Amino acid sequence: MTASRKDTNFKTGLYMLAVLCALIFVGSKIDWISSLFVSDVVNYGDLYPELTVRYFKVERVHNVHRRFPANEDTRAADADILLIGDSFLDYDGETYTCADEFSKALGQSIYVIHGGDPQRYVAAALEREKIPRDSKRRKLILECVERNFMYLYRHGAPSPSTGGSSASTASSVVNLAREISHTWFTDSERRYQYLLNTSVLTSGFIEAVSTMKFREFGMMPKRFPVYSLHPPMVFSYFETNPNSPTSYFYPHTQEDIEAIAVHLKELSEWLSLDWNLDLVVLPIPNKITIYHKLATDVSYDDYLPRLIAELRRQGVPTVDLYTPFRQAEGRIYYSTDTHWNPRGVDLATQVVAGQLGDAGTSDH
């Protein structure tokens, strides 16, 4: 082979490598491109693509409930109940949403406000959805998973003074900037790892290596320091990182709890006066809160029941899922996922319906 031919082949190889690197770089950032290459490991829960240890490989059982037809065309301005929250309310949306189940059980239409970080920017979310301020008295359910109360409400509630189209525009810009930064920079390494772990070309090898390391040496991926073997169960790193305020192991002080409750009370009062809305707080227990005895000797500091009690003492209507979840028989969370399984959805629906029935919220 002549020198010029070798040089041409070398350049071609470099170009192809550059194109491949560019595809990986862009593909890991754009979810719909990444989804074209993922294997079936994503069917085993939102934690399993990072875990990839076959011992914990338990397939999710999808809920058989269908969407509530009466709610499919519900507008925000017409809904009986407005609902703001995260993935617990709209999880596995191809077959059902928890909001649909709540709506059926209560016999009232529910509109879920999505997008724009509505848990943080309530005012902007209400403005964006064009919620009328002079409509009938309605409830606004604010769902928040236990670990996020410290993150979202410890140092302040959404500002009552923030409203109008300027606030909506400002929050949209802020969220867009945060999303770009998170996707392309701060979270880029995890996205590369996710694509590597889930790709149809590499997932089998990664799974085999991770399983061997666990079986032979007891080595778990670094983001899963806390887990249960009997039954197999893992927990989100955000629930187990001892240095994070979102963690089960974080020392939640009474000052923390009172600050959260005061800020949510301020939000409740503002929603009542300015929007004719009655705030109802729906705290979701962390999975490790319910199953900590399976995975750690560290006692629970009763953070969530203390927070519920303080919210109610401050006059903020609050649904208690913690007590019935702790008393539930059988598993109500997926083994390798952060969300409820169908049994958990049904139990949550019963509790919400019982505490938000026609008589109002049971909050004292």
GROMACS .gro file of N, CA, C and O in nm, residues 272-364:
model
  372
  272SER      N    1  -5.476   3.197   4.846
  272SER     CA    2  -5.613   3.219   4.888
  272SER      C    3  -5.660   3.361   4.855
  272SER      O    4  -5.769   3.381   4.802
  273LEU      N    5  -5.576   3.459   4.884
  273LEU     CA    6  -5.615   3.599   4.866
  273LEU      C    7  -5.611   3.642   4.720
  273LEU      O    8  -5.699   3.713   4.672
  274ASP      N    9  -5.506   3.600   4.648
  274ASP     CA   10  -5.486   3.650   4.512
  274ASP      C   11  -5.549   3.563   4.404
  274ASP      O   12  -5.579   3.613   4.295
  275TRP      N   13  -5.568   3.433   4.433
  275TRP     CA   14  -5.613   3.342   4.328
  275TRP      C   15  -5.740   3.265   4.364
  275TRP      O   16  -5.787   3.184   4.284
  276ASN      N   17  -5.791   3.287   4.484
  276ASN     CA   18  -5.911   3.215   4.527
  276ASN      C   19  -5.889   3.064   4.526
  276ASN      O   20  -5.979   2.986   4.493
  277LEU      N   21  -5.767   3.024   4.565
  277LEU     CA   22  -5.730   2.883   4.565
  277LEU      C   23  -5.696   2.838   4.706
  277LEU      O   24  -5.627   2.909   4.780
  278ASP      N   25  -5.744   2.719   4.743
  278ASP     CA   26  -5.708   2.658   4.871
  278ASP      C   27  -5.594   2.559   4.848
  278ASP      O   28  -5.610   2.459   4.778
  279LEU      N   29  -5.480   2.589   4.908
  279LEU     CA   30  -5.364   2.502   4.892
  279LEU      C   31  -5.380   2.376   4.976
  279LEU      O   32  -5.418   2.382   5.094
  280VAL      N   33  -5.349   2.261   4.915
  280VAL     CA   34  -5.341   2.133   4.986
  280VAL      C   35  -5.204   2.074   4.955
  280VAL      O   36  -5.168   2.057   4.838
  281VAL      N   37  -5.126   2.045   5.057
  281VAL     CA   38  -4.992   1.989   5.038
  281VAL      C   39  -5.000   1.837   5.042
  281VAL      O   40  -5.062   1.779   5.131
  282LEU      N   41  -4.937   1.774   4.942
  282LEU     CA   42  -4.937   1.628   4.932
  282LEU      C   43  -4.792   1.579   4.934
  282LEU      O   44  -4.727   1.566   4.830
  283PRO      N   45  -4.736   1.553   5.053
  283PRO     CA   46  -4.598   1.503   5.061
  283PRO      C   47  -4.592   1.354   5.025
  283PRO      O   48  -4.673   1.274   5.072
  284ILE      N   49  -4.493   1.318   4.943
  284ILE     CA   50  -4.472   1.179   4.903
  284ILE      C   51  -4.354   1.123   4.980
  284ILE      O   52  -4.243   1.176   4.970
  285PRO      N   53  -4.370   1.016   5.057
  285PRO     CA   54  -4.256   0.959   5.130
  285PRO      C   55  -4.149   0.907   5.035
  285PRO      O   56  -4.179   0.847   4.932
  286ASN      N   57  -4.022   0.932   5.071
  286ASN     CA   58  -3.913   0.865   5.000
  286ASN      C   59  -3.925   0.715   5.016
  286ASN      O   60  -3.974   0.666   5.120
  287LYS      N   61  -3.878   0.640   4.919
  287LYS     CA   62  -3.886   0.495   4.930
  287LYS      C   63  -3.807   0.444   5.050
  287LYS      O   64  -3.852   0.354   5.122
  288ILE      N   65  -3.691   0.504   5.076
  288ILE     CA   66  -3.610   0.457   5.189
  288ILE      C   67  -3.677   0.489   5.322
  288ILE      O   68  -3.655   0.420   5.422
  289THR      N   69  -3.760   0.592   5.325
  289THR     CA   70  -3.835   0.623   5.447
  289THR      C   71  -3.927   0.507   5.485
  289THR      O   72  -3.940   0.471   5.602
  290ILE      N   73  -3.989   0.448   5.384
  290ILE     CA   74  -4.082   0.338   5.409
  290ILE      C   75  -4.008   0.207   5.434
  290ILE      O   76  -4.050   0.126   5.517
  291TYR      N   77  -3.894   0.186   5.370
  291TYR     CA   78  -3.824   0.057   5.377
  291TYR      C   79  -3.685   0.065   5.439
  291TYR      O   80  -3.600  -0.019   5.411
  292HIS      N   81  -3.661   0.165   5.522
  292HIS     CA   82  -3.526   0.184   5.577
  292HIS      C   83  -3.481   0.065   5.661
  292HIS      O   84  -3.361   0.034   5.667
  293LYS      N   85  -3.572  -0.005   5.727
  293LYS     CA   86  -3.532  -0.117   5.811
  293LYS      C   87  -3.474  -0.233   5.731
  293LYS      O   88  -3.403  -0.319   5.787
  294LEU      N   89  -3.501  -0.236   5.601
  294LEU     CA   90  -3.444  -0.340   5.516
  294LEU      C   91  -3.301  -0.309   5.477
  294LEU      O   92  -3.228  -0.400   5.434
  295ALA      N   93  -3.260  -0.181   5.488
  295ALA     CA   94  -3.133  -0.142   5.426
  295ALA      C   95  -3.033  -0.075   5.519
  295ALA      O   96  -2.915  -0.065   5.485
  296THR      N   97  -3.075  -0.027   5.637
  296THR     CA   98  -2.983   0.045   5.722
  296THR      C   99  -3.022   0.030   5.869
  296THR      O  100  -3.140   0.011   5.901
  297ASP      N  101  -2.922   0.043   5.956
  297ASP     CA  102  -2.947   0.040   6.100
  297ASP      C  103  -2.974   0.179   6.156
  297ASP      O  104  -3.004   0.194   6.275
  298VAL      N  105  -2.961   0.280   6.072
  298VAL     CA  106  -2.983   0.418   6.116
  298VAL      C  107  -3.134   0.442   6.129
  298VAL      O  108  -3.209   0.422   6.033
  299SER      N  109  -3.176   0.484   6.245
  299SER     CA  110  -3.319   0.507   6.270
  299SER      C  111  -3.367   0.631   6.195
  299SER      O  112  -3.292   0.728   6.176
  300TYR      N  113  -3.491   0.628   6.153
  300TYR     CA  114  -3.552   0.741   6.086
  300TYR      C  115  -3.576   0.852   6.186
  300TYR      O  116  -3.619   0.828   6.300
  301ASP      N  117  -3.547   0.977   6.147
  301ASP     CA  118  -3.566   1.089   6.238
  301ASP      C  119  -3.707   1.146   6.235
  301ASP      O  120  -3.733   1.254   6.290
  302ASP      N  121  -3.799   1.073   6.170
  302ASP     CA  122  -3.940   1.113   6.162
  302ASP      C  123  -3.957   1.250   6.096
  302ASP      O  124  -4.049   1.326   6.129
  303TYR      N  125  -3.869   1.277   6.002
  303TYR     CA  126  -3.874   1.406   5.933
  303TYR      C  127  -4.010   1.432   5.870
  303TYR      O  128  -4.071   1.537   5.891
  304LEU      N  129  -4.062   1.337   5.793
  304LEU     CA  130  -4.187   1.360   5.722
  304LEU      C  131  -4.307   1.371   5.816
  304LEU      O  132  -4.385   1.466   5.804
  305PRO      N  133  -4.327   1.279   5.911
  305PRO     CA  134  -4.441   1.298   6.003
  305PRO      C  135  -4.430   1.424   6.086
  305PRO      O  136  -4.532   1.488   6.118
  306ARG      N  137  -4.309   1.465   6.121
  306ARG     CA  138  -4.291   1.592   6.193
  306ARG      C  139  -4.329   1.710   6.105
  306ARG      O  140  -4.392   1.807   6.152
  307LEU      N  141  -4.292   1.702   5.977
  307LEU     CA  142  -4.327   1.810   5.884
  307LEU      C  143  -4.477   1.817   5.863
  307LEU      O  144  -4.537   1.926   5.862
  308ILE      N  145  -4.541   1.701   5.847
  308ILE     CA  146  -4.687   1.699   5.830
  308ILE      C  147  -4.756   1.760   5.951
  308ILE      O  148  -4.848   1.841   5.938
  309ALA      N  149  -4.710   1.723   6.071
  309ALA     CA  150  -4.769   1.777   6.193
  309ALA      C  151  -4.751   1.928   6.201
  309ALA      O  152  -4.843   2.001   6.242
  310GLU      N  153  -4.632   1.977   6.162
  310GLU     CA  154  -4.607   2.121   6.170
  310GLU      C  155  -4.689   2.198   6.065
  310GLU      O  156  -4.740   2.307   6.094
  311LEU      N  157  -4.703   2.141   5.946
  311LEU     CA  158  -4.786   2.205   5.844
  311LEU      C  159  -4.930   2.217   5.893
  311LEU      O  160  -4.994   2.323   5.878
  312ARG      N  161  -4.980   2.112   5.951
  312ARG     CA  162  -5.117   2.116   6.002
  312ARG      C  163  -5.130   2.214   6.118
  312ARG      O  164  -5.230   2.285   6.131
  313ARG      N  165  -5.027   2.221   6.203
  313ARG     CA  166  -5.030   2.316   6.315
  313ARG      C  167  -5.032   2.459   6.263
  313ARG      O  168  -5.095   2.548   6.323
  314GLN      N  169  -4.966   2.482   6.149
  314GLN     CA  170  -4.965   2.615   6.088
  314GLN      C  171  -5.093   2.643   6.009
  314GLN      O  172  -5.109   2.751   5.952
  315GLY      N  173  -5.183   2.543   6.003
  315GLY     CA  174  -5.310   2.563   5.934
  315GLY      C  175  -5.305   2.534   5.785
  315GLY      O  176  -5.394   2.577   5.711
  316VAL      N  177  -5.202   2.461   5.741
  316VAL     CA  178  -5.190   2.427   5.599
  316VAL      C  179  -5.248   2.286   5.579
  316VAL      O  180  -5.191   2.189   5.631
  317PRO      N  181  -5.358   2.271   5.507
  317PRO     CA  182  -5.415   2.137   5.484
  317PRO      C  183  -5.311   2.045   5.418
  317PRO      O  184  -5.249   2.082   5.318
  318THR      N  185  -5.295   1.928   5.476
  318THR     CA  186  -5.189   1.837   5.432
  318THR      C  187  -5.239   1.694   5.434
  318THR      O  188  -5.299   1.649   5.532
  319VAL      N  189  -5.215   1.621   5.327
  319VAL     CA  190  -5.253   1.480   5.318
  319VAL      C  191  -5.140   1.395   5.376
  319VAL      O  192  -5.023   1.414   5.342
  320ASP      N  193  -5.175   1.302   5.462
  320ASP     CA  194  -5.076   1.213   5.525
  320ASP      C  195  -5.074   1.079   5.452
  320ASP      O  196  -5.161   0.994   5.473
  321LEU      N  197  -4.973   1.059   5.367
  321LEU     CA  198  -4.952   0.929   5.305
  321LEU      C  199  -4.856   0.843   5.386
  321LEU      O  200  -4.855   0.720   5.372
  322TYR      N  201  -4.777   0.908   5.471
  322TYR     CA  202  -4.673   0.835   5.545
  322TYR      C  203  -4.733   0.725   5.631
  322TYR      O  204  -4.688   0.610   5.627
  323THR      N  205  -4.835   0.757   5.711
  323THR     CA  206  -4.891   0.658   5.804
  323THR      C  207  -4.948   0.536   5.734
  323THR      O  208  -4.911   0.422   5.766
  324PRO      N  209  -5.037   0.552   5.635
  324PRO     CA  210  -5.089   0.433   5.566
  324PRO      C  211  -4.982   0.359   5.484
  324PRO      O  212  -4.989   0.237   5.472
  325PHE      N  213  -4.884   0.431   5.434
  325PHE     CA  214  -4.777   0.363   5.359
  325PHE      C  215  -4.694   0.276   5.451
  325PHE      O  216  -4.654   0.166   5.414
  326ARG      N  217  -4.665   0.325   5.572
  326ARG     CA  218  -4.587   0.247   5.669
  326ARG      C  219  -4.664   0.124   5.713
  326ARG      O  220  -4.606   0.020   5.745
  327GLN      N  221  -4.796   0.132   5.715
  327GLN     CA  222  -4.879   0.021   5.762
  327GLN      C  223  -4.918  -0.075   5.650
  327GLN      O  224  -4.979  -0.179   5.676
  328ALA      N  225  -4.884  -0.041   5.527
  328ALA     CA  226  -4.929  -0.120   5.411
  328ALA      C  227  -4.865  -0.258   5.410
  328ALA      O  228  -4.748  -0.275   5.445
  329GLU      N  229  -4.941  -0.356   5.368
  329GLU     CA  230  -4.889  -0.491   5.348
  329GLU      C  231  -4.845  -0.506   5.203
  329GLU      O  232  -4.911  -0.458   5.111
  330GLY      N  233  -4.733  -0.573   5.184
  330GLY     CA  234  -4.681  -0.590   5.049
  330GLY      C  235  -4.604  -0.468   5.003
  330GLY      O  236  -4.606  -0.362   5.067
  331ARG      N  237  -4.535  -0.480   4.893
  331ARG     CA  238  -4.453  -0.372   4.840
  331ARG      C  239  -4.540  -0.271   4.766
  331ARG      O  240  -4.629  -0.308   4.689
  332ILE      N  241  -4.512  -0.142   4.788
  332ILE     CA  242  -4.587  -0.037   4.720
  332ILE      C  243  -4.496   0.051   4.634
  332ILE      O  244  -4.543   0.145   4.570
  333TYR      N  245  -4.365   0.021   4.634
  333TYR     CA  246  -4.270   0.086   4.545
  333TYR      C  247  -4.201  -0.021   4.461
  333TYR      O  248  -4.183  -0.134   4.505
  334TYR      N  249  -4.159   0.017   4.340
  334TYR     CA  250  -4.082  -0.075   4.257
  334TYR      C  251  -3.944  -0.098   4.319
  334TYR      O  252  -3.889  -0.011   4.385
  335SER      N  253  -3.887  -0.216   4.294
  335SER     CA  254  -3.758  -0.252   4.351
  335SER      C  255  -3.644  -0.165   4.298
  335SER      O  256  -3.554  -0.126   4.373
  336THR      N  257  -3.644  -0.137   4.168
  336THR     CA  258  -3.536  -0.060   4.108
  336THR      C  259  -3.590   0.066   4.041
  336THR      O  260  -3.549   0.104   3.932
  337ASP      N  261  -3.682   0.131   4.111
  337ASP     CA  262  -3.742   0.254   4.060
  337ASP      C  263  -3.779   0.339   4.181
  337ASP      O  264  -3.798   0.288   4.292
  338THR      N  265  -3.790   0.469   4.160
  338THR     CA  266  -3.822   0.559   4.271
  338THR      C  267  -3.972   0.574   4.293
  338THR      O  268  -4.013   0.637   4.390
  339HIS      N  269  -4.054   0.516   4.203
  339HIS     CA  270  -4.198   0.543   4.204
  339HIS      C  271  -4.279   0.429   4.265
  339HIS      O  272  -4.231   0.319   4.286
  340TRP      N  273  -4.408   0.461   4.287
  340TRP     CA  274  -4.502   0.361   4.334
  340TRP      C  275  -4.526   0.256   4.226
  340TRP      O  276  -4.526   0.285   4.107
  341ASN      N  277  -4.553   0.135   4.271
  341ASN     CA  278  -4.604   0.033   4.180
  341ASN      C  279  -4.758   0.044   4.178
  341ASN      O  280  -4.814   0.131   4.245
  342PRO      N  281  -4.828  -0.038   4.100
  342PRO     CA  282  -4.975  -0.025   4.095
  342PRO      C  283  -5.043  -0.032   4.231
  342PRO      O  284  -5.141   0.038   4.257
  343ARG      N  285  -4.989  -0.118   4.322
  343ARG     CA  286  -5.047  -0.125   4.457
  343ARG      C  287  -5.032   0.009   4.529
  343ARG      O  288  -5.123   0.055   4.598
  344GLY      N  289  -4.917   0.074   4.510
  344GLY     CA  290  -4.894   0.204   4.571
  344GLY      C  291  -4.985   0.312   4.516
  344GLY      O  292  -5.035   0.397   4.590
  345VAL      N  293  -5.007   0.308   4.384
  345VAL     CA  294  -5.098   0.405   4.322
  345VAL      C  295  -5.239   0.389   4.379
  345VAL      O  296  -5.306   0.487   4.413
  346ASP      N  297  -5.284   0.264   4.391
  346ASP     CA  298  -5.420   0.240   4.443
  346ASP      C  299  -5.432   0.287   4.588
  346ASP      O  300  -5.533   0.347   4.626
  347LEU      N  301  -5.329   0.260   4.670
  347LEU     CA  302  -5.334   0.302   4.809
  347LEU      C  303  -5.332   0.454   4.820
  347LEU      O  304  -5.410   0.513   4.898
  348ALA      N  305  -5.245   0.519   4.743
  348ALA     CA  306  -5.239   0.665   4.746
  348ALA      C  307  -5.372   0.725   4.703
  348ALA      O  308  -5.419   0.825   4.761
  349THR      N  309  -5.435   0.665   4.603
  349THR     CA  310  -5.564   0.714   4.556
  349THR      C  311  -5.670   0.705   4.665
  349THR      O  312  -5.748   0.799   4.687
  350GLN      N  313  -5.672   0.592   4.736
  350GLN     CA  314  -5.768   0.575   4.845
  350GLN      C  315  -5.748   0.680   4.954
  350GLN      O  316  -5.844   0.738   5.007
  351VAL      N  317  -5.621   0.705   4.988
  351VAL     CA  318  -5.591   0.800   5.095
  351VAL      C  319  -5.628   0.942   5.053
  351VAL      O  320  -5.690   1.017   5.129
  352VAL      N  321  -5.588   0.979   4.932
  352VAL     CA  322  -5.619   1.114   4.884
  352VAL      C  323  -5.770   1.135   4.877
  352VAL      O  324  -5.822   1.239   4.919
  353ALA      N  325  -5.841   1.036   4.826
  353ALA     CA  326  -5.987   1.047   4.817
  353ALA      C  327  -6.049   1.057   4.956
  353ALA      O  328  -6.143   1.134   4.979
  354GLY      N  329  -5.996   0.981   5.051
  354GLY     CA  330  -6.050   0.983   5.186
  354GLY      C  331  -6.027   1.115   5.257
  354GLY      O  332  -6.111   1.162   5.334
  355GLN      N  333  -5.912   1.179   5.231
  355GLN     CA  334  -5.878   1.303   5.300
  355GLN      C  335  -5.917   1.427   5.221
  355GLN      O  336  -5.912   1.539   5.273
  356LEU      N  337  -5.956   1.410   5.096
  356LEU     CA  338  -5.997   1.524   5.014
  356LEU      C  339  -6.139   1.506   4.962
  356LEU      O  340  -6.172   1.552   4.853
  357GLY      N  341  -6.221   1.435   5.036
  357GLY     CA  342  -6.358   1.411   4.994
  357GLY      C  343  -6.444   1.536   5.005
  357GLY      O  344  -6.396   1.647   5.026
  358ASP      N  345  -6.572   1.516   4.995
  358ASP     CA  346  -6.665   1.628   4.997
  358ASP      C  347  -6.657   1.710   5.124
  358ASP      O  348  -6.687   1.829   5.125
  359ALA      N  349  -6.615   1.645   5.233
  359ALA     CA  350  -6.608   1.718   5.360
  359ALA      C  351  -6.484   1.807   5.370
  359ALA      O  352  -6.467   1.881   5.466
  360GLY      N  353  -6.392   1.796   5.270
  360GLY     CA  354  -6.271   1.875   5.273
  360GLY      C  355  -6.154   1.794   5.324
  360GLY      O  356  -6.165   1.675   5.351
  361THR      N  357  -6.043   1.861   5.339
  361THR     CA  358  -5.919   1.793   5.381
  361THR      C  359  -5.921   1.765   5.529
  361THR      O  360  -5.951   1.851   5.611
  362SER      N  361  -5.885   1.645   5.564
  362SER     CA  362  -5.869   1.608   5.706
  362SER      C  363  -5.732   1.656   5.750
  362SER      O  364  -5.633   1.590   5.729
  363ASP      N  365  -5.727   1.772   5.810
  363ASP     CA  366  -5.595   1.832   5.838
  363ASP      C  367  -5.572   1.868   5.984
  363ASP      O  368  -5.479   1.937   6.016
  364HIS      N  369  -5.658   1.824   6.070
  364HIS     CA  370  -5.634   1.855   6.212
  364HIS      C  371  -5.661   1.731   6.296
  364HIS      O  372  -5.739   1.646   6.255
   0.00000   0.00000   0.00000
